[in-house]
Amino acid sequence: MANTALPAAKADARTTGQRLVNQWLANIHSAPERGQPVAYIFVMGNAVEILRTFDFELVFPEINSLQTGVRKAAPDFLAKAEDYGFSPDVCSYVKADVGLMLSNMEHPSGTHIPKPDIAIASSLCNVYIKWAEIWERHFGVPAFVLDIPGKRFANWQPLPGTPQYGADKRWVEGQLCDLIERCEHITGKKFDPDRLAEVESNVNEMIRLWVEILKLNQQRPAPYNSMLDGLTYIGVLNAWRGTPEGVEYMRLLHDEVAGKVARGEGRVQEERFRLIFSGTPCYVNMRRMVDLFESHGGVFAASDYLTYAAGGLDSSGLFYDPSRPLESLAEVTTLASQLGLSNHFFSHQTLAQQVKEYAADGIVYHGIKSCRTVATSMADNREYVTSRYGLPTLYIESDLIDPRYWSDAQIKNRVDAFFEVLEQRTLKGGR
Amino acid sequence: MVYVAGIDVGSTQAKAVVLNDQAQIVGEAILDVEMNMGTAAQQVFDLVVANAGLTADAIAFTVATGYGRYRVTFGDLQVTEISCHARGATAEFPRTRTVLDIGGQDTKAIRIGDAGEVMDFAMNDKCAAGTGRFLGAASFALELPLSDLGPLAMKATAPVKITTTCTVFAESEIIGHLAKGHRPEDVLAGMHYAIATRCASLVRRVGLTPEITFTGGVSRNAAMVSLLQQVLGTPLNVSAQGHFMGAIGAALYALDHARSGSRQPHVEEVAP
């Protein structure tokens, strides 16, 4: 890339991101006293655009749970859920959330998480609906379940223009109308399509910038690590999706990352290997995990997590048409779900494309001990990229937030061996 | 003459070899690892040097491998046992394309490229099922030395089906089968079969490409060799030095470094 000077970023994206996260948590904390309605939603398939039009404060229980890991408080919350009777095999995000309920919703961030006025689940992860049923029982708030059809068969995709896509879209749109009715009832406000269009325009701009930010990491050296810096980026992206603040943050971030590219600044001092991370992070030890790779000069230039965890695959470049906001929301929701977490049929193709675009030297798969859903497709996926592209891959396993599944010596051993494989390949001049 | 050492500090035993500049083994040593891996590493090094009839300053380069490789403070380089087993196996059996190493705590299947390089590997995760530790549990429950397990298992006439491969539960399962009146050899045969099927799955995961070389401490167990051959449907290369294969691989890496001169304070002559 040409070494052109870009104007310096006006404010620091990191500080701004931190401020926005704090403000988001403070808003949640103070919602009841301000009479603000609260929605519990998941990261994928959440119809957040509609909730924004009704000014709900958004609580992401997945983010609450991962934050117990980041803040090293997960064991206490997991223990509470297990003491209550949950099996150690149950999704650790669910258990941390149950632990939070059993702790009077006092989150280790210092936030008191208020009870929901509406709780929305979707069919995009097979745990979501059961999880929402726990909320129903605990808070006495009926869950609203969005049934979003994904891909049903391998090698078949209901694309726009096909009768099946039309049916899927209508199915989703009908549910969104039901959701709007429910929101009107809860808030006493009338649905405003112009407000939805405004929110969608903001989302479009955030996505446009996000796609650019992801592309900037195709540069060598990669300006950021998608599994460390990138995790902060999507946290803000999710919490402030569809807002002017979110747009401003993405602009700052984009300029900052573009500046690094222009100056040739890499995330690691000497980038020796460009890697792709597939799967969900180990939030309780992510810095350590990234260190294990970066100490060998390996940087995660891309990850499928930054696509599917960003509100449901924003990086595929799905944009809203604000001139017909509700219909467009149904269309994008339908298409995004085809590419989301629950779809295993085409994930290998997405990954293979990333390998080319990011000039990856290898792929690291991270299996989650308490989530078989994300780990299930990894074997096929790995077989595909290994046999088709001869690309070195590594499979390591730990958990989302349960430190009991982190075995440092075992993981380090595998990572060291993986880099020996990469080194041998480099010496032989092959990939 | 140049001498190099390879030290493999595993979870249960520390193995060491000394090679001369012709890559011939001139000394080997093995010790149980107890509390301190660093102490075990030093002791096995002292022992192997003595067994080779040398002194420590005659060793031009030392490569450490195994879980305890970073505890070998006197070593010059650390290499993982995946690379070392691959290196050792291909040195003895050059047509090796798959290595299966069953150690005390880890089982590894390694796919090898045409030039002897590691292409891929798979290991048991978060659980010692299908590793030597499982046989250790059997040894404890049956009050038999490890070396007796394989020969006894081969006398089985009606092997029992072992449903668990959990090392922790193995002992209670064995006791349960014995209580039901099954003979120890039949229970042992069932245990060997359970390990073999689990290890075969790891091999298939990296691609079952002959020739397959079986290394690690468990490769000394004839019943396991026989069952693995049966389950995998292909003969296995088994070295008489299979137990030392990680240490041999480490020593071969050490020899590369000694020859390339990356550290050779005591080298008087270097083989071409």
PDB file of C-alpha atoms in Angstrom, chain A residues 369 382 386 393-395 397-398 405-407 409-414 416-418 420-421 424-425 428, chain B residues 67 69-70 78-83 105-106 111 115-121 123-126 205 253:
ATOM      1  CA  LYS A 369     -15.884 -27.703  25.303  1.00  0.00           C
ATOM      2  CA  ARG A 382     -10.776 -28.659   8.463  1.00  0.00           C
ATOM      3  CA  THR A 386      -6.494 -29.314   4.351  1.00  0.00           C
ATOM      4  CA  THR A 393      -4.425 -26.232  10.403  1.00  0.00           C
ATOM      5  CA  LEU A 394      -4.436 -26.506  14.169  1.00  0.00           C
ATOM      6  CA  TYR A 395      -7.247 -27.665  16.399  1.00  0.00           C
ATOM      7  CA  GLU A 397      -9.870 -26.819  22.547  1.00  0.00           C
ATOM      8  CA  SER A 398     -10.843 -24.871  25.635  1.00  0.00           C
ATOM      9  CA  TYR A 405     -10.989 -26.288  30.330  1.00  0.00           C
ATOM     10  CA  TRP A 406      -7.842 -24.248  29.751  1.00  0.00           C
ATOM     11  CA  SER A 407      -4.770 -26.431  29.968  1.00  0.00           C
ATOM     12  CA  ALA A 409       0.840 -26.776  28.827  1.00  0.00           C
ATOM     13  CA  GLN A 410      -1.287 -28.760  26.384  1.00  0.00           C
ATOM     14  CA  ILE A 411      -2.293 -25.718  24.369  1.00  0.00           C
ATOM     15  CA  LYS A 412       1.229 -24.309  24.293  1.00  0.00           C
ATOM     16  CA  ASN A 413       2.527 -27.668  23.106  1.00  0.00           C
ATOM     17  CA  ARG A 414       0.100 -27.724  20.199  1.00  0.00           C
ATOM     18  CA  ASP A 416       4.550 -24.659  19.356  1.00  0.00           C
ATOM     19  CA  ALA A 417       4.183 -27.747  17.164  1.00  0.00           C
ATOM     20  CA  PHE A 418       1.960 -25.850  14.739  1.00  0.00           C
ATOM     21  CA  GLU A 420       7.247 -25.878  13.764  1.00  0.00           C
ATOM     22  CA  VAL A 421       5.053 -27.132  10.905  1.00  0.00           C
ATOM     23  CA  GLN A 424       9.275 -26.310   8.056  1.00  0.00           C
ATOM     24  CA  ARG A 425       6.980 -25.266   5.232  1.00  0.00           C
ATOM     25  CA  LYS A 428      10.877 -25.745   2.019  1.00  0.00           C
TER      26      LYS A 428
ATOM     27  CA  TYR B  67       6.154 -31.462  28.217  1.00  0.00           C
ATOM     28  CA  ARG B  69      11.279 -29.332  27.603  1.00  0.00           C
ATOM     29  CA  TYR B  70      11.349 -25.848  29.073  1.00  0.00           C
ATOM     30  CA  GLN B  78      13.359 -26.826  22.646  1.00  0.00           C
ATOM     31  CA  VAL B  79      11.440 -28.697  19.974  1.00  0.00           C
ATOM     32  CA  THR B  80       7.997 -30.215  20.486  1.00  0.00           C
ATOM     33  CA  GLU B  81       7.672 -33.983  20.658  1.00  0.00           C
ATOM     34  CA  ILE B  82       5.494 -33.891  17.548  1.00  0.00           C
ATOM     35  CA  SER B  83       8.420 -32.788  15.417  1.00  0.00           C
ATOM     36  CA  GLN B 105      -0.453 -38.710  28.892  1.00  0.00           C
ATOM     37  CA  ASP B 106      -0.712 -37.837  25.218  1.00  0.00           C
ATOM     38  CA  ARG B 111       1.003 -36.928   9.092  1.00  0.00           C
ATOM     39  CA  ALA B 115      10.325 -34.857   2.545  1.00  0.00           C
ATOM     40  CA  GLY B 116       9.803 -36.067   6.094  1.00  0.00           C
ATOM     41  CA  GLU B 117       8.191 -32.831   7.233  1.00  0.00           C
ATOM     42  CA  VAL B 118       5.214 -32.682   9.600  1.00  0.00           C
ATOM     43  CA  MET B 119       2.085 -31.909   7.575  1.00  0.00           C
ATOM     44  CA  ASP B 120      -0.590 -32.234  10.243  1.00  0.00           C
ATOM     45  CA  PHE B 121      -1.141 -33.694  13.666  1.00  0.00           C
ATOM     46  CA  MET B 123      -3.812 -35.212  19.715  1.00  0.00           C
ATOM     47  CA  ASN B 124      -6.146 -36.372  22.428  1.00  0.00           C
ATOM     48  CA  ASP B 125      -7.837 -33.417  24.044  1.00  0.00           C
ATOM     49  CA  LYS B 126      -8.476 -32.679  27.696  1.00  0.00           C
ATOM     50  CA  ARG B 205      -8.225 -37.910  11.531  1.00  0.00           C
ATOM     51  CA  TYR B 253      17.839 -31.927  15.544  1.00  0.00           C
TER      52      TYR B 253
END
